[in-house]
XYZ file of C-alpha atoms in Angstrom:
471
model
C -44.748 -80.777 15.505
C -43.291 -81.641 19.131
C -42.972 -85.159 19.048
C -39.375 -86.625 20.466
C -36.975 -89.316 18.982
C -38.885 -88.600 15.464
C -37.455 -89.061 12.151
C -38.864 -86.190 9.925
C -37.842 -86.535 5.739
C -39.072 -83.137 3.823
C -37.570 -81.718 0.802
C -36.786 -78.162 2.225
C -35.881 -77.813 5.717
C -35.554 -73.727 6.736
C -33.685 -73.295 9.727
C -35.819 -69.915 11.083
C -39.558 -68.490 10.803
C -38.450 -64.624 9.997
C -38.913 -62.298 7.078
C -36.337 -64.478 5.144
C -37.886 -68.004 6.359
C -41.272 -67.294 5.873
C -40.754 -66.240 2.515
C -38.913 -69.275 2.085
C -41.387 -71.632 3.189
C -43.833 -70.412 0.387
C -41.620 -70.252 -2.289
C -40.509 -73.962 -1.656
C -44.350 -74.917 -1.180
C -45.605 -73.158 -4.454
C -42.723 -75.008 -6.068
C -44.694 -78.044 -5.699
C -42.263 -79.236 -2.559
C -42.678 -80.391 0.957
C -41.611 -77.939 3.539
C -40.393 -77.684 7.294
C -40.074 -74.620 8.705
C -37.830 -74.651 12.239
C -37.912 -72.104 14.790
C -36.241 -71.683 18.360
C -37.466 -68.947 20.143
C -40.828 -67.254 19.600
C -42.358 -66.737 16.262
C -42.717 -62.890 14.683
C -39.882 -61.211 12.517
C -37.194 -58.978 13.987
C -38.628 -56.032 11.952
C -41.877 -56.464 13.767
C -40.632 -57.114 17.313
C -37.544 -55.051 17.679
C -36.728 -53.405 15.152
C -38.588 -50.982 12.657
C -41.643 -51.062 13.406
C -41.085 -50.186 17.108
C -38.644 -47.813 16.191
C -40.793 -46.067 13.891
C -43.475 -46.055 17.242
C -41.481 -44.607 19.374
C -39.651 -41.884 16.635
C -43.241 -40.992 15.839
C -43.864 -39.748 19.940
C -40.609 -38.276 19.378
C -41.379 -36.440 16.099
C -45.041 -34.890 18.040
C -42.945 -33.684 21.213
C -40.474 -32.233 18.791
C -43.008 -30.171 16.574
C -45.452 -29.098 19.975
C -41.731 -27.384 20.893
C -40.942 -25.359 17.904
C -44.465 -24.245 16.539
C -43.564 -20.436 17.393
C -41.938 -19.493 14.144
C -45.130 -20.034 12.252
C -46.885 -17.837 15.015
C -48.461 -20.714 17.009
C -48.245 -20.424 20.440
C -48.773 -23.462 23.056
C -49.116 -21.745 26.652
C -47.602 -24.353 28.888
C -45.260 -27.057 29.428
C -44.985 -29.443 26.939
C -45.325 -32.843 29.020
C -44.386 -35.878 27.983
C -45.743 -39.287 30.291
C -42.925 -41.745 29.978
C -45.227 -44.408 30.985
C -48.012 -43.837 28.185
C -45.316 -43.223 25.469
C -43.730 -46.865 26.082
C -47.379 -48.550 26.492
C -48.273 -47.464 23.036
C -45.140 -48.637 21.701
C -45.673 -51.833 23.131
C -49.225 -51.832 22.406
C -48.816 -51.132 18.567
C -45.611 -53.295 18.524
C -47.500 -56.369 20.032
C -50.212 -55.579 17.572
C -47.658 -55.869 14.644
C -46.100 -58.847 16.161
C -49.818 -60.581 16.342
C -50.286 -59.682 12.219
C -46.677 -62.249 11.557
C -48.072 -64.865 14.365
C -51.185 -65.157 12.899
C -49.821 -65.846 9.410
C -47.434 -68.859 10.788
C -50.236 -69.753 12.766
C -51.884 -70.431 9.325
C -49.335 -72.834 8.131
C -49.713 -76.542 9.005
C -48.650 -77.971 11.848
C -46.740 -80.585 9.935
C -45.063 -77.905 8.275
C -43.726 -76.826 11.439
C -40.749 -77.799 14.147
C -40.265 -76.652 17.261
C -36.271 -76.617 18.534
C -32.806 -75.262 17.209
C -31.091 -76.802 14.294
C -27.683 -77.905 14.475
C -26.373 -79.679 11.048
C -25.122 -83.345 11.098
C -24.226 -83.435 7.529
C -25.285 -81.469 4.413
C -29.146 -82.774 4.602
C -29.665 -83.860 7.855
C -30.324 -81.670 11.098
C -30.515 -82.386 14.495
C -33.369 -80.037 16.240
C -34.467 -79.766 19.323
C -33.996 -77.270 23.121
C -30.661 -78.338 25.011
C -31.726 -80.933 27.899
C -33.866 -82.340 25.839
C -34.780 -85.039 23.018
C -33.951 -84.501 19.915
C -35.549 -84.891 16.617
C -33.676 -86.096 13.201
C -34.904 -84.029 9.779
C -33.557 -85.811 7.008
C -33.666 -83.295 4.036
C -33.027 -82.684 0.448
C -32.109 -79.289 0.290
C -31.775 -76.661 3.699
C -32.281 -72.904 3.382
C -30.112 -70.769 6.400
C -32.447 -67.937 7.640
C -31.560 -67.548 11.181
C -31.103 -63.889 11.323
C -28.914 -61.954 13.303
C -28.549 -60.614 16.814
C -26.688 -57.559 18.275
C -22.724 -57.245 18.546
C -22.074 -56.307 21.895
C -18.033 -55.947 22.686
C -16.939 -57.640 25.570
C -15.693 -54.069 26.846
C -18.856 -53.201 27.584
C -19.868 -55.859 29.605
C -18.646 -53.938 32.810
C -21.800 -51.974 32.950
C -23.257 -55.417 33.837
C -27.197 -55.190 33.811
C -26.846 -50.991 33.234
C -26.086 -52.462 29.384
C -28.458 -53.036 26.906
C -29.578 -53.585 23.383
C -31.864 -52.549 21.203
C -34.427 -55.268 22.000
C -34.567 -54.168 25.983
C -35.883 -50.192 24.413
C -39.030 -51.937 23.306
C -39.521 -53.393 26.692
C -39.238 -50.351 29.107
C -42.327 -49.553 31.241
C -41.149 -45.691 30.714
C -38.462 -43.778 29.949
C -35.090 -43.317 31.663
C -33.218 -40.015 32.845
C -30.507 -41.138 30.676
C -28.869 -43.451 28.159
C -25.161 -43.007 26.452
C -25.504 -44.330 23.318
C -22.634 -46.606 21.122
C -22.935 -46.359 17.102
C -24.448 -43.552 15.421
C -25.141 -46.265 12.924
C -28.804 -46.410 11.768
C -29.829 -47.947 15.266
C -28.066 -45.879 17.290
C -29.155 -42.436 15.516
C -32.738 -43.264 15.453
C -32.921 -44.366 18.572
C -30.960 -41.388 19.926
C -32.263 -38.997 18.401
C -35.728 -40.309 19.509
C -34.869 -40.341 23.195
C -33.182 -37.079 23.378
C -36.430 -35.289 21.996
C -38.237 -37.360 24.208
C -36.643 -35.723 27.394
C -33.982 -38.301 27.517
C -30.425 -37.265 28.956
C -28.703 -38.959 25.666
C -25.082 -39.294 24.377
C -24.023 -40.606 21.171
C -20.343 -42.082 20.602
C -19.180 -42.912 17.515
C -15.741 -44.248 16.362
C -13.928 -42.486 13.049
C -16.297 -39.911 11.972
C -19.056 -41.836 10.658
C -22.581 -40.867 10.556
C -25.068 -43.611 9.791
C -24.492 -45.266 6.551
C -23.066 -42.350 4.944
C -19.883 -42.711 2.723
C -19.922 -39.311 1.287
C -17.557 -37.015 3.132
C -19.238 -33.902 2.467
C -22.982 -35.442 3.287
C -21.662 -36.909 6.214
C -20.068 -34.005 7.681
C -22.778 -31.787 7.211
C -25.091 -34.686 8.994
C -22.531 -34.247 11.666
C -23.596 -30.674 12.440
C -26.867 -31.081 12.384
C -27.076 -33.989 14.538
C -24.580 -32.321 16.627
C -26.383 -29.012 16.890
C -29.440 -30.779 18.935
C -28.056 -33.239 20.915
C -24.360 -34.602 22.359
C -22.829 -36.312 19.486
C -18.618 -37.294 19.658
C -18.407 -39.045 15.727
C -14.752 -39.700 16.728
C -15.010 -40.106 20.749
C -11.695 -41.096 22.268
C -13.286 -43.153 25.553
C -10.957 -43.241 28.452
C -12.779 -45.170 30.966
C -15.947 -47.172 31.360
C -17.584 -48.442 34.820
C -20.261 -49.001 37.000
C -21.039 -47.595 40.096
C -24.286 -48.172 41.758
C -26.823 -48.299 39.451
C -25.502 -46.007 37.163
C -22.652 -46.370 34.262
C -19.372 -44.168 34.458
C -18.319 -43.141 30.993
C -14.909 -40.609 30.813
C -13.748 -39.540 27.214
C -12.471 -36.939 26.119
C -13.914 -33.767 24.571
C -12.893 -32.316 21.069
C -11.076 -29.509 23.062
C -9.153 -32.533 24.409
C -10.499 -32.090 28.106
C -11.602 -35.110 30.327
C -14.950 -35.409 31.471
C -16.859 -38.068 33.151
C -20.457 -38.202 32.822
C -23.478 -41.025 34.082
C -25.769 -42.941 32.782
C -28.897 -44.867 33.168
C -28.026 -47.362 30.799
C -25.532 -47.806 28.333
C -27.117 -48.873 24.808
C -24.643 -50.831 22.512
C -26.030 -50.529 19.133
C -22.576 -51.588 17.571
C -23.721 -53.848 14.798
C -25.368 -56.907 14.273
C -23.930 -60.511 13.984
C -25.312 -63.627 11.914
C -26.974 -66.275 14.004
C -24.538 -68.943 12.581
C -22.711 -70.072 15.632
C -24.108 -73.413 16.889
C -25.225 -74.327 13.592
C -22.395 -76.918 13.310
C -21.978 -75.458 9.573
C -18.380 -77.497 10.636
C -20.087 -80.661 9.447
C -21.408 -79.500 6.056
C -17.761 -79.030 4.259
C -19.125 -75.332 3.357
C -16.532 -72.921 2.192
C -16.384 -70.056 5.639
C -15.652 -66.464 6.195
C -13.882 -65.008 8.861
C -17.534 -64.645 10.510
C -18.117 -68.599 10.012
C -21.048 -67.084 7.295
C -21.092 -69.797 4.409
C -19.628 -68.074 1.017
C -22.577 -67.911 -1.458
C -23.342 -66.485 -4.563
C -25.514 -63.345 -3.811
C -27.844 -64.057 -7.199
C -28.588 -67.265 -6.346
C -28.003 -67.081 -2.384
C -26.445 -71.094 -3.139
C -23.190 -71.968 -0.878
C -21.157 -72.963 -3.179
C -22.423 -76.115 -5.122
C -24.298 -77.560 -2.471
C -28.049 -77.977 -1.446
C -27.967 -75.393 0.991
C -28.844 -71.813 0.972
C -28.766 -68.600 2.804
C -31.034 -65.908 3.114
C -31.714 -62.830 4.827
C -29.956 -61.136 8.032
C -28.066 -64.511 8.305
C -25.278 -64.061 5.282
C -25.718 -60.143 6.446
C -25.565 -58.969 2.938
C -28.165 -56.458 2.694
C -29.940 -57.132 6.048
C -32.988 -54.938 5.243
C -36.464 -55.973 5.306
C -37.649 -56.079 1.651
C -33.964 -57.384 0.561
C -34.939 -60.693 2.783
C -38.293 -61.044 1.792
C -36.894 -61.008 -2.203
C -33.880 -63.434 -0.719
C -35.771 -66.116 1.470
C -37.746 -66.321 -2.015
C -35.071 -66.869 -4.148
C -33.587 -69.266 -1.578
C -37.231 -71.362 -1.289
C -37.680 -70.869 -5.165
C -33.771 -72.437 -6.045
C -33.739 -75.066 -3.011
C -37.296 -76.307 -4.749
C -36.095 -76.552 -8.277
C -32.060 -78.164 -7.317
C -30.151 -78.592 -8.368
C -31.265 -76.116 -11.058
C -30.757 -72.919 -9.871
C -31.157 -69.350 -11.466
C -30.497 -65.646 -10.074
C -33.583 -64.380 -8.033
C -34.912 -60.577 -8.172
C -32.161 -57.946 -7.170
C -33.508 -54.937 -7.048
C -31.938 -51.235 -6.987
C -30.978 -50.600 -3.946
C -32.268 -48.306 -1.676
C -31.876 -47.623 2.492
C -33.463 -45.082 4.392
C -32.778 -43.769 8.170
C -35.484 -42.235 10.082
C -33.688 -39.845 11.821
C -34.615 -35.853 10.849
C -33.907 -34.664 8.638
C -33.217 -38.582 7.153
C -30.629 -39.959 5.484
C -31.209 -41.751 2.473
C -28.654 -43.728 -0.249
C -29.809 -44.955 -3.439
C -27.862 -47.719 -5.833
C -24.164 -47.168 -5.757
C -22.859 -45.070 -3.035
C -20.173 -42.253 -3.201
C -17.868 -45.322 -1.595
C -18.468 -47.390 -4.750
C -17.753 -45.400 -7.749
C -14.415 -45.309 -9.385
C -12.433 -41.590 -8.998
C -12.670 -40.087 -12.158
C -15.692 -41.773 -13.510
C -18.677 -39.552 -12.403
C -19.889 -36.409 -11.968
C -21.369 -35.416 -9.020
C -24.383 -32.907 -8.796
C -25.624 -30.814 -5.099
C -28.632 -28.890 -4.000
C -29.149 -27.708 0.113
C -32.418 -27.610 0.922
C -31.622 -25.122 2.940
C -33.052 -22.389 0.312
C -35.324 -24.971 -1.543
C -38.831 -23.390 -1.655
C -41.091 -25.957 -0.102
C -38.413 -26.816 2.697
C -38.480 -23.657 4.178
C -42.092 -23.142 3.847
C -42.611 -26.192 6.280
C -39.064 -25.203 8.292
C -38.086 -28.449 7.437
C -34.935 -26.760 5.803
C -32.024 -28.828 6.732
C -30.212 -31.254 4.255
C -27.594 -31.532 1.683
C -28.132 -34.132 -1.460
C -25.097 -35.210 -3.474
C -26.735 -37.389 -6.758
C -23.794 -38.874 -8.979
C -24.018 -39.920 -13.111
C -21.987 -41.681 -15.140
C -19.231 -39.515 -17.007
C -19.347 -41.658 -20.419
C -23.293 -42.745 -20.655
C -24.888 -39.829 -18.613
C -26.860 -42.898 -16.419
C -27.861 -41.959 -12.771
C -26.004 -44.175 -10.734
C -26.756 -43.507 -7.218
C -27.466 -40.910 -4.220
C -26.512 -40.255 -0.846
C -28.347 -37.208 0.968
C -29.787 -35.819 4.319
C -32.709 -33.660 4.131
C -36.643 -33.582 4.434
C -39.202 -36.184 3.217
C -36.212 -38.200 1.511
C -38.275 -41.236 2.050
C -40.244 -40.703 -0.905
C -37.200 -39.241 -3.140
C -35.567 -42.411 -2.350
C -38.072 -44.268 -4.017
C -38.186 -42.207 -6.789
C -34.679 -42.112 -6.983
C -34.578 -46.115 -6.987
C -36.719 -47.285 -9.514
C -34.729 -44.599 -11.889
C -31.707 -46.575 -10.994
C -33.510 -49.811 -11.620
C -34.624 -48.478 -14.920
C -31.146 -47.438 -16.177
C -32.302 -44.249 -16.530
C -30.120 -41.199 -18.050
C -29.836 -37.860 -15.929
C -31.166 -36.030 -19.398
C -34.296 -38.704 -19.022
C -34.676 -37.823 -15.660
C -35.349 -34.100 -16.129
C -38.053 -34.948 -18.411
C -39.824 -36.047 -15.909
C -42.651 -33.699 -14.315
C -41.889 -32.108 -11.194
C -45.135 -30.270 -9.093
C -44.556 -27.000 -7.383
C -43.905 -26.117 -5.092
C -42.782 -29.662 -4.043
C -39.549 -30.906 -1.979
C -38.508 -32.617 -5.163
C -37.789 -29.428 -7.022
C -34.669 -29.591 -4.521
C -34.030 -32.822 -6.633
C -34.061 -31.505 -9.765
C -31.848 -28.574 -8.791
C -29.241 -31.277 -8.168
C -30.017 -33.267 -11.525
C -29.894 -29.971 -13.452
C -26.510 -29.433 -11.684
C -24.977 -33.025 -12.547
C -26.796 -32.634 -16.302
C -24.484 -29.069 -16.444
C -21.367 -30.780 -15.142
C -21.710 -33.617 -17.276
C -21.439 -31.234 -20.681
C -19.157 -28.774 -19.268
């Protein structure tokens, strides 16, 4: 709907058309309520546009140059070079990640016109939104209830902004007509390792920076710093880099920092790719005019059962309160936030499910319901395995990874995992709906376990908590 100096009244309004918005819109509509749904900028979720999905693409070339280069130790032989076509790499990503993109489009393109506006939302009061494109009219949605799910976009610190058009995000990857000579990479968050990783197996000149040791997600000291090594034995990787200068000359970016030997050196780049964190799309909302409670990021407190800001008829959802901005967690959000903003002011928790988050690095990292950071000192016992000797592992040479799986001292209850290592994937999964089920370590042994399977490596590690947990 595109008509100017309209009046539109609807009982939900949902400020975005994402993963969190979409889910929104049909909760609210099989609630029995009228919805709008309000988009700015082109419809299809950031999962399916820039973020895993074309990540996953373009890991996947990097995964088949990777294994054509190390098929020797099981006595395969390629004669040749292994070549990889920068052009034919990025046109299948883009190919495959329009493709995805086309699957989302088609399924708002199945929703009603009606049900559909056109323009940014800025709020006037609680219920009523101003939308429309600056420059031009606006249109007035009078509401009873408005669900936030505006997502987020990349942090990018101002520092960085002297590389001028050498800098990009993650979003400009998906975009190249072929691959660069070189990219220095910021965060070895999930972003930033996958995509590194990717491009330096790829052919790519890469280098990762991190700031105060940390390697993706990880809060695990002895995971992380075995992550470290591995990451660090196959590419440049400074966890802790201490940057001395940044610049651009030409058309190339000027990074010097300083070595762990404490030397200077100054390297260029192609590009520069920040992938320091996301930010809620909240600014410009005018969430000034609603009387909602703030954070220091201007994100609306809410309750994270309910995803309600405080008592009011509004409600947040997905990447925009940035509380577990992950695909599925969105999808279960946006429908607790359609679900609650159709049945207000009754409201009731929505699904929270174990949680679970995966990086698709290799080997990937993988942490399941509470993480080492979470649990009290004292109050759980902590079982390992390496997969560096585990069976299957080293039958594929896939033999890299450390597990650390943690149970409750008094009950015995699995509580949570953080790990790198092969396939982990599918043990997250596993590991997940054992957490969901309140499951017991003892329980959890008496579970089957094929061989010769990568999950034997898991049961090493249960059997080890189980013993540490009676001694």
């Amino acid at each position: 709907m595109t008509n100017q100096n309209k009046i539109i009244t609807t009982d939900v309004a949902i400020i975005g058309a994402g993963t969190a918005g979409l889910a929104a819109y049909r909760a609210a509509i099989a609630g029995g309520k009228r919805a709008l749904l309000i988009e700015g900028g082109p419809y299809g979720t950031t999962c399916a546009r820039v973020g895993c999905m074309p990540s996953k693409l373009l890991i996947a070339a990097a995964e088949a140059a990777h294994e054509a280069r190390h098929t020797a130790p099981f006595g395969v032989h390629i004669d040749g070079e292994i070549r990889i076509d920068g052009r034919e790499v990025m046109d299948r990503v883009k190919r495959e990640r329009d493709r995805f993109v086309g699957f989302v489009v088609k399924s708002v393109d199945g929703i009603p016109a009606e049900h559909k506006l056109a323009g940014f939302a800025r709020f006037v009061d609680n219920t009523t939104l101003q939308v429309g494109f600056d420059g031009g009219e606006q249109t007035l949605v009078q509401a009873s209830r408005v669900v936030i799910a505006s997502g987020s976009s990349p942090a990018v610190p101002d520092a960085f902004k002297v590389f001028g058009d050498r800098l990009i995000i993650n979003d400009d990857v998906f975009n190249w007509d072929t691959l660069p000579q070189s990219v220095a990479v910021f965060g070895p968050g999930v972003i930033g390792l996958e995509l590194g990783q990717a491009l330096s197996r790829l052919g790519v000149k890469v280098r990762l920076f991190g700031v105060r040791g940390g390697v993706g997600p990880l809060t695990d000291p002895q995971v992380r710093d075995y992550a470290k090594s591995v990451f660090q034995s196959e590419f440049a990787f400074n966890p802790d880099a201490q940057i001395e200068q940044m610049a651009r000359e030409g058309d190339h970016a000027v990074i010097s920092f300083r070595d762990p030997n404490g030397d200077l050196i100054t390297e260029q780049f192609e590009y520069v790719l920040a992938a320091t964190g996301r930010t809620p799309n909240v600014r410009g909302l005018g969430l000034e005019n609603t009387g909602l409670a703030l954070d220091a990021r201007g994100v609306p407190l809410f309750n994270a059962d309910t995803t309600q800001c405080g008592n009011s008829p509004i409600f947040i959802a997905g990447d925009a309160n940035n509380f577990l901005p992950l695909l599925h967690e969105a999808t279960d959000e946006g429908k607790t936030a359609g679900t609650n903003a159709a049945t207000w002011p009754e409201v009731k928790p929505g699904l929270r499910r174990a949680t679970i988050a995966v990086v698709f690095s290799d080997p990937q990292i993988a942490m399941v319901g509470q993480r080492f950071a979470d649990l009290a000192p004292g109050s759980f016992a902590t079982g390992e395995v390496s997969f560096e000797d585990q069976g299957r592992s080293r039958v594929m040479l896939r033999n890299k990874g450390l597990m650390h799986v943690y149970a409750d001292k008094q009950t015995g209850r699995f509580l949570g995992a953080e790990w790198i290592g092969p396939r982990a994937e599918n043990i997250a999964h596993l590991l997940a709906w054992a957490v969901q089920q309140q499951l017991t370590v003892p329980q959890m042994l008496d579970m089957p376990f094929y061989h010769p399977v990568v999950e034997e490596g898991l049961r090493t590690a249960l059997r080890d908590v189980a013993a540490r947990l009676t001694a």
